[in-house]
Amino acid sequence: MNDTGTQEMWPNHRRFMGRKPLTLDLAMAAAIFFVGSLFVSVASPLRAVPPQESSPANVVTETIHYDSGGFNIDAFVAKPAGGGKHPAVLVIHDNQGLNDSIRDIAKQFAAAGYFALAPDFTSRLGGTRTPDQMAEAVPRLSPNLSAQDARAAFAYLQKDSDVDAAKISTVGFGWGGWRSFMLAVSAPELYRAVIYCGSTPSQSFDAVHSPVLAHYAQFDFRTTGNALLTEKTMTEAGKKFTYFVYPQVSRGFYAPGMQYSADAAKLAWTRTLEFLKK
Amino acid sequence: MGNVKRLWLIVLIVAAAIGGALCAASAESASQMQAGVLLSGSVKSDTGTKMEGVTVSAKAVGQTITTSVFTDEDGNYYFPRMAEGKYWVWAQAEGFEAGKSEVSLSGTAGRQVFTLNSIKDNLEIVKQMTGQEYVTSLPEDTPEHRKMKDVFYNTCTGCHEPNYILQNRFDEKGWEAILNLMSRVYNGGGEYAGPDMAPFPVMAYYKKELATYLSEVRGPGPSTMQIKLHPRPRGEAARAVITEYSIPVADPDANPTDDGFPTNDGTFWSLGTPSALNGSRGLHDSQTDRNGDIWFTTPEPSYTRTISRLDTKTGKVTDIKVAGMNGLAAPTHGLAMDPNGILWATVIGDPRGGGGNLLRVDPATMKYDVIAPPKGMAGASTSIDVDSKGNVWATTFTGAFRYDPSTHDFREFKSPTPTDNGPGGSYGIAADRMGNGWWTQINIDRVNRADLESGKTQEFHEPPRPARADGAITADDKKLYELAGVELTDFSAWWSEGPRRMGADRNGDVIWVCDYWGGNLAKYDIHTLKSTFYKYPTPESAPYDASVDKNHNVWVNLTNGDSVARFDPKTEQWTEFPLPSRGIDLRHISLDERDGATRIVVGYTRNSKIARMQIRSKEELQALKTQAQDFSARASKQ
């Protein structure tokens, strides 16, 4: 219940819609109310996502579709102008969905020389959505099916003629962080995995082949508190794991919004690019 | 001389008034004594020993009201007079099998003798234990054991009692599976959040060590637990009469049970702590109205129940539904009564369903109003209190507000240390006799005071408690707790006092705060702002909420003890009063002092019952004893 970011928010309001929960703790009632308040604020036009910047001159964008177990998944592609093979980054959105912030991040990767593919995981539910509707739809997605959709995106990138298949990495934000880490577990050919404020899979660390970099926000306690255990488990499994904790910032620090921190976002971005180039 | 005459006149008037009152009182008690059937009896063990402090309960067949008393030092018990009819009567003591009987009451008196068979198998005895007894019995002989005991207590007992967990036995893998699941539930909600939810950091980090410890104490093999049972009540505590009202579940169709009530409601201790809420979830704060009926709030989702009235004469429950979201009733949490007898509750949950509003109910007419704080102001959350002038104080996520019903003005106060990034918002609240509001932040050990005059809030940071594991805490442990912001995620840190709910002395100058984790009752002087801490003898009993009676005594509900306790500030002595059911999850305490007597009212969150306790005087009990002896003498002559 602590993870009450605005940009990246846990879907706790579900508790009012589905099966009745167990014990209600006093403080939790307060937190539920608080989360509810945030939910409303997220669903309103108050959310401060800046208008989409025009694409940098050396970047071209398009919308593509790829198959995932018979489902058609839409994805935003940003890639460097001109031909040739490029290292690729699978950009996995947070629980606000594929919005302008995530598209902008994809374009920044493209400007840095990467073929960036940012799927809209809510495609699995069919139809099209406004940003607010998308934020409501993301929590309804099955964790395992969305992890499967990430694997299918990886497979798509492996086959794309513009992509250097030996250098496909993944960067997941918040909700997408776990999916990014899961891809490291399930795709031995993955080059690098970057996790922004994402949780760690509970098992199968032996299957990880790519180095993993994690960015954590100090105030994202429930996720960040697991950094030590993740480091210990990965080290015991003989895997490479590096993490950074960004002080005085919250879960959504990486993208424009109420929790955005320009300094922390910039530092994390620099570290991410360095990590992907290694 | 005139003054002397006037003095004599006053003395005479006072004497006459006292005499009249005494006559009225004795007439009332005489009529009470004459009405109904006197059920008495005795309890001894299978070795023939008289047993003191045994809980004896009686419930009329087909009814929802259970009355419980305790045996005295001679092993005898005396019920208040009850209506004629058939009753289930049972006697319980830890370490003994329950004695059960069906008794037909008619005429003037009835008698039932119990012989309780002792239980030889410790594995059977532990099923009867309270959460406090389980925790006290957990081994702490090595630094590692102390550390795991701390981790268990701090991490696993914030939302439910320890016996809820420890009544089960699993091997190491089994406990690990339980911890895996529990580490991935929504905080407080208890629903599995999916594999992509980060686990509670502390629970995840110590999972293997904790599973090992739990499998040693509650595993398939011999247990390392040293059973330490709480003493049975005696003296004043054994003079208590407790009336328990079984409350039908809110939505029986959605939660099918045998008869509209929970399938295990904690009545029989050997059945253990109710392991699920059995559809009984909901019942939270309770408050007696001026008519003697008890109202209660329901914070869990229900289609029918926002706030409810329990008729204490018949046990009938009447629900009021205030429209919430998706066809549900708006959930409520905190409950208090103002000086005019009006009830005030906090509506919680999603703001789209009314969460954050105040609910005003007139018990006389059952009419209600929903009052919303102004836009931009944080809404009401968990707790509520009303000062002596009728101003309503409610907690918010960021502090508290005061609502003046006469002017409809809201005034907001913020906690100096915000906890926006965690569930550590305001918890308990109380308004002192000066009209200032106090509230707690359980997760960060803060007690806050709003000063009406200056409009400012002052905070008090409670000192850290020593950990059992002191000396065994490593640098990695410290780093984990720092990263996890543990008090905001895993409920309690090694050092947490956990100020939970609180009560004001309306006739005094103090506020009493229950430190849930530290096991303290903390006194705050409202003028000097000095604090004094009084440790409960078994801190693991987990004091939760406080209510102060007209004699300045502080009544506290002990969540892990399934009991209430009274603290006398003059003697600084505690008296504990056990309640008749197990695993009851007490979360609130209120007093009913309408007619001079002090009755204690608590709601059983897990068991769907409301209990009202009154303590009989020695004289009252002696009168019943004499009547019972007369009856026995007459019966033996016949």
PDB file of N, CA and C in Angstrom, chain A residues 73-144:
ATOM      1  N   ILE A  73      -0.352  -7.411 -30.924  1.00  0.00           N
ATOM      2  CA  ILE A  73       0.094  -6.387 -29.974  1.00  0.00           C
ATOM      3  C   ILE A  73       0.598  -5.172 -30.747  1.00  0.00           C
ATOM      4  N   ASP A  74       0.058  -3.996 -30.422  1.00  0.00           N
ATOM      5  CA  ASP A  74       0.519  -2.759 -31.052  1.00  0.00           C
ATOM      6  C   ASP A  74       1.807  -2.305 -30.367  1.00  0.00           C
ATOM      7  N   ALA A  75       2.651  -1.689 -31.129  1.00  0.00           N
ATOM      8  CA  ALA A  75       3.889  -1.178 -30.533  1.00  0.00           C
ATOM      9  C   ALA A  75       4.338   0.089 -31.255  1.00  0.00           C
ATOM     10  N   PHE A  76       4.928   0.960 -30.487  1.00  0.00           N
ATOM     11  CA  PHE A  76       5.501   2.197 -31.027  1.00  0.00           C
ATOM     12  C   PHE A  76       6.978   1.917 -31.286  1.00  0.00           C
ATOM     13  N   VAL A  77       7.424   2.297 -32.468  1.00  0.00           N
ATOM     14  CA  VAL A  77       8.830   2.101 -32.805  1.00  0.00           C
ATOM     15  C   VAL A  77       9.478   3.456 -33.047  1.00  0.00           C
ATOM     16  N   ALA A  78      10.627   3.650 -32.437  1.00  0.00           N
ATOM     17  CA  ALA A  78      11.455   4.828 -32.747  1.00  0.00           C
ATOM     18  C   ALA A  78      12.835   4.302 -33.084  1.00  0.00           C
ATOM     19  N   LYS A  79      13.361   4.728 -34.228  1.00  0.00           N
ATOM     20  CA  LYS A  79      14.672   4.208 -34.621  1.00  0.00           C
ATOM     21  C   LYS A  79      15.471   5.303 -35.321  1.00  0.00           C
ATOM     22  N   PRO A  80      16.770   5.115 -35.336  1.00  0.00           N
ATOM     23  CA  PRO A  80      17.600   6.129 -36.006  1.00  0.00           C
ATOM     24  C   PRO A  80      17.263   6.185 -37.490  1.00  0.00           C
ATOM     25  N   ALA A  81      17.275   7.394 -38.027  1.00  0.00           N
ATOM     26  CA  ALA A  81      17.035   7.547 -39.462  1.00  0.00           C
ATOM     27  C   ALA A  81      18.204   6.902 -40.214  1.00  0.00           C
ATOM     28  N   GLY A  82      17.923   6.430 -41.358  1.00  0.00           N
ATOM     29  CA  GLY A  82      18.973   5.786 -42.133  1.00  0.00           C
ATOM     30  C   GLY A  82      18.981   4.291 -41.917  1.00  0.00           C
ATOM     31  N   GLY A  83      19.704   3.592 -42.724  1.00  0.00           N
ATOM     32  CA  GLY A  83      19.674   2.123 -42.672  1.00  0.00           C
ATOM     33  C   GLY A  83      20.693   1.551 -41.711  1.00  0.00           C
ATOM     34  N   GLY A  84      20.918   0.279 -41.862  1.00  0.00           N
ATOM     35  CA  GLY A  84      21.892  -0.416 -41.021  1.00  0.00           C
ATOM     36  C   GLY A  84      21.267  -1.043 -39.806  1.00  0.00           C
ATOM     37  N   LYS A  85      22.030  -1.958 -39.217  1.00  0.00           N
ATOM     38  CA  LYS A  85      21.529  -2.630 -38.015  1.00  0.00           C
ATOM     39  C   LYS A  85      21.897  -1.815 -36.784  1.00  0.00           C
ATOM     40  N   HIS A  86      20.973  -1.788 -35.853  1.00  0.00           N
ATOM     41  CA  HIS A  86      21.177  -1.019 -34.624  1.00  0.00           C
ATOM     42  C   HIS A  86      20.955  -1.917 -33.409  1.00  0.00           C
ATOM     43  N   PRO A  87      21.661  -1.635 -32.355  1.00  0.00           N
ATOM     44  CA  PRO A  87      21.291  -2.322 -31.105  1.00  0.00           C
ATOM     45  C   PRO A  87      19.851  -1.919 -30.750  1.00  0.00           C
ATOM     46  N   ALA A  88      19.149  -2.790 -30.058  1.00  0.00           N
ATOM     47  CA  ALA A  88      17.724  -2.516 -29.799  1.00  0.00           C
ATOM     48  C   ALA A  88      17.425  -2.463 -28.306  1.00  0.00           C
ATOM     49  N   VAL A  89      16.397  -1.723 -28.024  1.00  0.00           N
ATOM     50  CA  VAL A  89      15.896  -1.662 -26.642  1.00  0.00           C
ATOM     51  C   VAL A  89      14.392  -1.903 -26.660  1.00  0.00           C
ATOM     52  N   LEU A  90      13.974  -2.887 -25.880  1.00  0.00           N
ATOM     53  CA  LEU A  90      12.543  -3.097 -25.672  1.00  0.00           C
ATOM     54  C   LEU A  90      12.140  -2.236 -24.484  1.00  0.00           C
ATOM     55  N   VAL A  91      11.299  -1.249 -24.754  1.00  0.00           N
ATOM     56  CA  VAL A  91      10.891  -0.304 -23.699  1.00  0.00           C
ATOM     57  C   VAL A  91       9.529  -0.770 -23.150  1.00  0.00           C
ATOM     58  N   ILE A  92       9.513  -1.155 -21.877  1.00  0.00           N
ATOM     59  CA  ILE A  92       8.263  -1.687 -21.304  1.00  0.00           C
ATOM     60  C   ILE A  92       7.645  -0.627 -20.388  1.00  0.00           C
ATOM     61  N   HIS A  93       6.431  -0.277 -20.725  1.00  0.00           N
ATOM     62  CA  HIS A  93       5.778   0.841 -20.038  1.00  0.00           C
ATOM     63  C   HIS A  93       5.443   0.524 -18.579  1.00  0.00           C
ATOM     64  N   ASP A  94       5.131   1.566 -17.844  1.00  0.00           N
ATOM     65  CA  ASP A  94       4.707   1.388 -16.448  1.00  0.00           C
ATOM     66  C   ASP A  94       3.196   1.222 -16.402  1.00  0.00           C
ATOM     67  N   ASN A  95       2.621   1.346 -15.228  1.00  0.00           N
ATOM     68  CA  ASN A  95       1.189   1.034 -15.133  1.00  0.00           C
ATOM     69  C   ASN A  95       0.290   2.155 -15.636  1.00  0.00           C
ATOM     70  N   GLN A  96       0.906   3.171 -16.230  1.00  0.00           N
ATOM     71  CA  GLN A  96       0.099   4.182 -16.909  1.00  0.00           C
ATOM     72  C   GLN A  96      -0.077   3.837 -18.393  1.00  0.00           C
ATOM     73  N   GLY A  97       0.605   2.794 -18.820  1.00  0.00           N
ATOM     74  CA  GLY A  97       0.463   2.354 -20.198  1.00  0.00           C
ATOM     75  C   GLY A  97       1.414   3.069 -21.142  1.00  0.00           C
ATOM     76  N   LEU A  98       1.235   2.777 -22.420  1.00  0.00           N
ATOM     77  CA  LEU A  98       2.093   3.395 -23.438  1.00  0.00           C
ATOM     78  C   LEU A  98       1.596   4.821 -23.683  1.00  0.00           C
ATOM     79  N   ASN A  99       2.151   5.740 -22.942  1.00  0.00           N
ATOM     80  CA  ASN A  99       1.717   7.137 -23.078  1.00  0.00           C
ATOM     81  C   ASN A  99       2.842   7.967 -23.684  1.00  0.00           C
ATOM     82  N   ASP A 100       2.631   9.262 -23.707  1.00  0.00           N
ATOM     83  CA  ASP A 100       3.615  10.134 -24.346  1.00  0.00           C
ATOM     84  C   ASP A 100       4.975  10.077 -23.653  1.00  0.00           C
ATOM     85  N   SER A 101       4.959   9.884 -22.338  1.00  0.00           N
ATOM     86  CA  SER A 101       6.234   9.822 -21.614  1.00  0.00           C
ATOM     87  C   SER A 101       7.058   8.634 -22.089  1.00  0.00           C
ATOM     88  N   ILE A 102       6.408   7.499 -22.254  1.00  0.00           N
ATOM     89  CA  ILE A 102       7.127   6.289 -22.676  1.00  0.00           C
ATOM     90  C   ILE A 102       7.561   6.427 -24.137  1.00  0.00           C
ATOM     91  N   ARG A 103       6.678   7.006 -24.963  1.00  0.00           N
ATOM     92  CA  ARG A 103       7.061   7.229 -26.362  1.00  0.00           C
ATOM     93  C   ARG A 103       8.283   8.152 -26.440  1.00  0.00           C
ATOM     94  N   ASP A 104       8.280   9.150 -25.582  1.00  0.00           N
ATOM     95  CA  ASP A 104       9.394  10.086 -25.580  1.00  0.00           C
ATOM     96  C   ASP A 104      10.692   9.390 -25.171  1.00  0.00           C
ATOM     97  N   ILE A 105      10.585   8.501 -24.195  1.00  0.00           N
ATOM     98  CA  ILE A 105      11.772   7.741 -23.774  1.00  0.00           C
ATOM     99  C   ILE A 105      12.269   6.885 -24.944  1.00  0.00           C
ATOM    100  N   ALA A 106      11.326   6.272 -25.667  1.00  0.00           N
ATOM    101  CA  ALA A 106      11.715   5.456 -26.831  1.00  0.00           C
ATOM    102  C   ALA A 106      12.452   6.323 -27.858  1.00  0.00           C
ATOM    103  N   LYS A 107      11.948   7.527 -28.048  1.00  0.00           N
ATOM    104  CA  LYS A 107      12.592   8.414 -29.020  1.00  0.00           C
ATOM    105  C   LYS A 107      13.998   8.829 -28.545  1.00  0.00           C
ATOM    106  N   GLN A 108      14.138   8.987 -27.249  1.00  0.00           N
ATOM    107  CA  GLN A 108      15.469   9.322 -26.717  1.00  0.00           C
ATOM    108  C   GLN A 108      16.446   8.177 -26.966  1.00  0.00           C
ATOM    109  N   PHE A 109      15.961   6.945 -26.830  1.00  0.00           N
ATOM    110  CA  PHE A 109      16.823   5.798 -27.131  1.00  0.00           C
ATOM    111  C   PHE A 109      17.211   5.815 -28.615  1.00  0.00           C
ATOM    112  N   ALA A 110      16.220   6.118 -29.446  1.00  0.00           N
ATOM    113  CA  ALA A 110      16.496   6.151 -30.895  1.00  0.00           C
ATOM    114  C   ALA A 110      17.532   7.222 -31.210  1.00  0.00           C
ATOM    115  N   ALA A 111      17.389   8.370 -30.543  1.00  0.00           N
ATOM    116  CA  ALA A 111      18.349   9.455 -30.765  1.00  0.00           C
ATOM    117  C   ALA A 111      19.743   9.034 -30.322  1.00  0.00           C
ATOM    118  N   ALA A 112      19.800   8.095 -29.375  1.00  0.00           N
ATOM    119  CA  ALA A 112      21.097   7.606 -28.889  1.00  0.00           C
ATOM    120  C   ALA A 112      21.613   6.433 -29.728  1.00  0.00           C
ATOM    121  N   GLY A 113      20.873   6.106 -30.799  1.00  0.00           N
ATOM    122  CA  GLY A 113      21.364   5.077 -31.714  1.00  0.00           C
ATOM    123  C   GLY A 113      20.694   3.721 -31.575  1.00  0.00           C
ATOM    124  N   TYR A 114      19.620   3.645 -30.846  1.00  0.00           N
ATOM    125  CA  TYR A 114      18.951   2.361 -30.618  1.00  0.00           C
ATOM    126  C   TYR A 114      17.647   2.248 -31.412  1.00  0.00           C
ATOM    127  N   PHE A 115      17.346   1.023 -31.794  1.00  0.00           N
ATOM    128  CA  PHE A 115      16.030   0.684 -32.335  1.00  0.00           C
ATOM    129  C   PHE A 115      15.156   0.423 -31.110  1.00  0.00           C
ATOM    130  N   ALA A 116      14.225   1.320 -30.853  1.00  0.00           N
ATOM    131  CA  ALA A 116      13.414   1.197 -29.627  1.00  0.00           C
ATOM    132  C   ALA A 116      12.013   0.726 -29.953  1.00  0.00           C
ATOM    133  N   LEU A 117      11.600  -0.327 -29.294  1.00  0.00           N
ATOM    134  CA  LEU A 117      10.261  -0.880 -29.508  1.00  0.00           C
ATOM    135  C   LEU A 117       9.497  -0.773 -28.189  1.00  0.00           C
ATOM    136  N   ALA A 118       8.403  -0.035 -28.205  1.00  0.00           N
ATOM    137  CA  ALA A 118       7.607   0.158 -26.976  1.00  0.00           C
ATOM    138  C   ALA A 118       6.211  -0.404 -27.190  1.00  0.00           C
ATOM    139  N   PRO A 119       5.974  -1.636 -26.765  1.00  0.00           N
ATOM    140  CA  PRO A 119       4.653  -2.245 -26.986  1.00  0.00           C
ATOM    141  C   PRO A 119       3.578  -1.606 -26.110  1.00  0.00           C
ATOM    142  N   ASP A 120       2.364  -1.694 -26.604  1.00  0.00           N
ATOM    143  CA  ASP A 120       1.197  -1.331 -25.800  1.00  0.00           C
ATOM    144  C   ASP A 120       0.589  -2.647 -25.298  1.00  0.00           C
ATOM    145  N   PHE A 121       0.896  -2.988 -24.076  1.00  0.00           N
ATOM    146  CA  PHE A 121       0.475  -4.298 -23.569  1.00  0.00           C
ATOM    147  C   PHE A 121      -1.034  -4.391 -23.383  1.00  0.00           C
ATOM    148  N   THR A 122      -1.689  -3.246 -23.359  1.00  0.00           N
ATOM    149  CA  THR A 122      -3.153  -3.307 -23.219  1.00  0.00           C
ATOM    150  C   THR A 122      -3.821  -3.742 -24.519  1.00  0.00           C
ATOM    151  N   SER A 123      -3.032  -3.854 -25.611  1.00  0.00           N
ATOM    152  CA  SER A 123      -3.601  -4.326 -26.884  1.00  0.00           C
ATOM    153  C   SER A 123      -4.281  -5.676 -26.699  1.00  0.00           C
ATOM    154  N   ARG A 124      -3.739  -6.458 -25.793  1.00  0.00           N
ATOM    155  CA  ARG A 124      -4.280  -7.797 -25.538  1.00  0.00           C
ATOM    156  C   ARG A 124      -5.765  -7.715 -25.145  1.00  0.00           C
ATOM    157  N   LEU A 125      -6.158  -6.601 -24.581  1.00  0.00           N
ATOM    158  CA  LEU A 125      -7.558  -6.455 -24.168  1.00  0.00           C
ATOM    159  C   LEU A 125      -8.446  -5.978 -25.313  1.00  0.00           C
ATOM    160  N   GLY A 126      -7.820  -5.654 -26.465  1.00  0.00           N
ATOM    161  CA  GLY A 126      -8.597  -5.204 -27.614  1.00  0.00           C
ATOM    162  C   GLY A 126      -8.988  -3.741 -27.499  1.00  0.00           C
ATOM    163  N   GLY A 127      -9.315  -3.149 -28.654  1.00  0.00           N
ATOM    164  CA  GLY A 127      -9.801  -1.763 -28.656  1.00  0.00           C
ATOM    165  C   GLY A 127      -8.698  -0.749 -28.475  1.00  0.00           C
ATOM    166  N   THR A 128      -9.100   0.512 -28.455  1.00  0.00           N
ATOM    167  CA  THR A 128      -8.141   1.587 -28.231  1.00  0.00           C
ATOM    168  C   THR A 128      -8.575   2.377 -26.998  1.00  0.00           C
ATOM    169  N   ARG A 129      -7.641   3.064 -26.426  1.00  0.00           N
ATOM    170  CA  ARG A 129      -7.918   3.726 -25.149  1.00  0.00           C
ATOM    171  C   ARG A 129      -7.327   5.123 -25.080  1.00  0.00           C
ATOM    172  N   THR A 130      -7.982   5.954 -24.311  1.00  0.00           N
ATOM    173  CA  THR A 130      -7.375   7.227 -23.957  1.00  0.00           C
ATOM    174  C   THR A 130      -6.304   6.925 -22.911  1.00  0.00           C
ATOM    175  N   PRO A 131      -5.414   7.871 -22.649  1.00  0.00           N
ATOM    176  CA  PRO A 131      -4.396   7.618 -21.625  1.00  0.00           C
ATOM    177  C   PRO A 131      -5.009   7.214 -20.282  1.00  0.00           C
ATOM    178  N   ASP A 132      -6.095   7.868 -19.909  1.00  0.00           N
ATOM    179  CA  ASP A 132      -6.711   7.531 -18.626  1.00  0.00           C
ATOM    180  C   ASP A 132      -7.298   6.131 -18.637  1.00  0.00           C
ATOM    181  N   GLN A 133      -7.917   5.783 -19.734  1.00  0.00           N
ATOM    182  CA  GLN A 133      -8.469   4.428 -19.845  1.00  0.00           C
ATOM    183  C   GLN A 133      -7.353   3.391 -19.837  1.00  0.00           C
ATOM    184  N   MET A 134      -6.228   3.768 -20.406  1.00  0.00           N
ATOM    185  CA  MET A 134      -5.093   2.850 -20.442  1.00  0.00           C
ATOM    186  C   MET A 134      -4.579   2.590 -19.021  1.00  0.00           C
ATOM    187  N   ALA A 135      -4.517   3.647 -18.241  1.00  0.00           N
ATOM    188  CA  ALA A 135      -4.047   3.495 -16.864  1.00  0.00           C
ATOM    189  C   ALA A 135      -4.975   2.589 -16.061  1.00  0.00           C
ATOM    190  N   GLU A 136      -6.239   2.606 -16.429  1.00  0.00           N
ATOM    191  CA  GLU A 136      -7.187   1.708 -15.743  1.00  0.00           C
ATOM    192  C   GLU A 136      -7.062   0.282 -16.246  1.00  0.00           C
ATOM    193  N   ALA A 137      -6.635   0.145 -17.522  1.00  0.00           N
ATOM    194  CA  ALA A 137      -6.583  -1.186 -18.135  1.00  0.00           C
ATOM    195  C   ALA A 137      -5.340  -1.966 -17.711  1.00  0.00           C
ATOM    196  N   VAL A 138      -4.234  -1.284 -17.518  1.00  0.00           N
ATOM    197  CA  VAL A 138      -2.971  -1.994 -17.234  1.00  0.00           C
ATOM    198  C   VAL A 138      -3.079  -2.943 -16.027  1.00  0.00           C
ATOM    199  N   PRO A 139      -3.662  -2.512 -14.932  1.00  0.00           N
ATOM    200  CA  PRO A 139      -3.727  -3.422 -13.781  1.00  0.00           C
ATOM    201  C   PRO A 139      -4.561  -4.673 -14.044  1.00  0.00           C
ATOM    202  N   ARG A 140      -5.377  -4.638 -15.087  1.00  0.00           N
ATOM    203  CA  ARG A 140      -6.216  -5.803 -15.373  1.00  0.00           C
ATOM    204  C   ARG A 140      -5.474  -6.858 -16.194  1.00  0.00           C
ATOM    205  N   LEU A 141      -4.272  -6.533 -16.629  1.00  0.00           N
ATOM    206  CA  LEU A 141      -3.523  -7.483 -17.466  1.00  0.00           C
ATOM    207  C   LEU A 141      -2.935  -8.602 -16.620  1.00  0.00           C
ATOM    208  N   SER A 142      -2.960  -9.794 -17.158  1.00  0.00           N
ATOM    209  CA  SER A 142      -2.355 -10.932 -16.464  1.00  0.00           C
ATOM    210  C   SER A 142      -0.838 -10.755 -16.429  1.00  0.00           C
ATOM    211  N   PRO A 143      -0.226 -10.885 -15.268  1.00  0.00           N
ATOM    212  CA  PRO A 143       1.239 -10.747 -15.206  1.00  0.00           C
ATOM    213  C   PRO A 143       1.936 -11.714 -16.157  1.00  0.00           C
ATOM    214  N   ASN A 144       1.512 -12.958 -16.141  1.00  0.00           N
ATOM    215  CA  ASN A 144       2.212 -13.951 -16.958  1.00  0.00           C
ATOM    216  C   ASN A 144       1.998 -13.724 -18.453  1.00  0.00           C
TER     217      ASN A 144
END
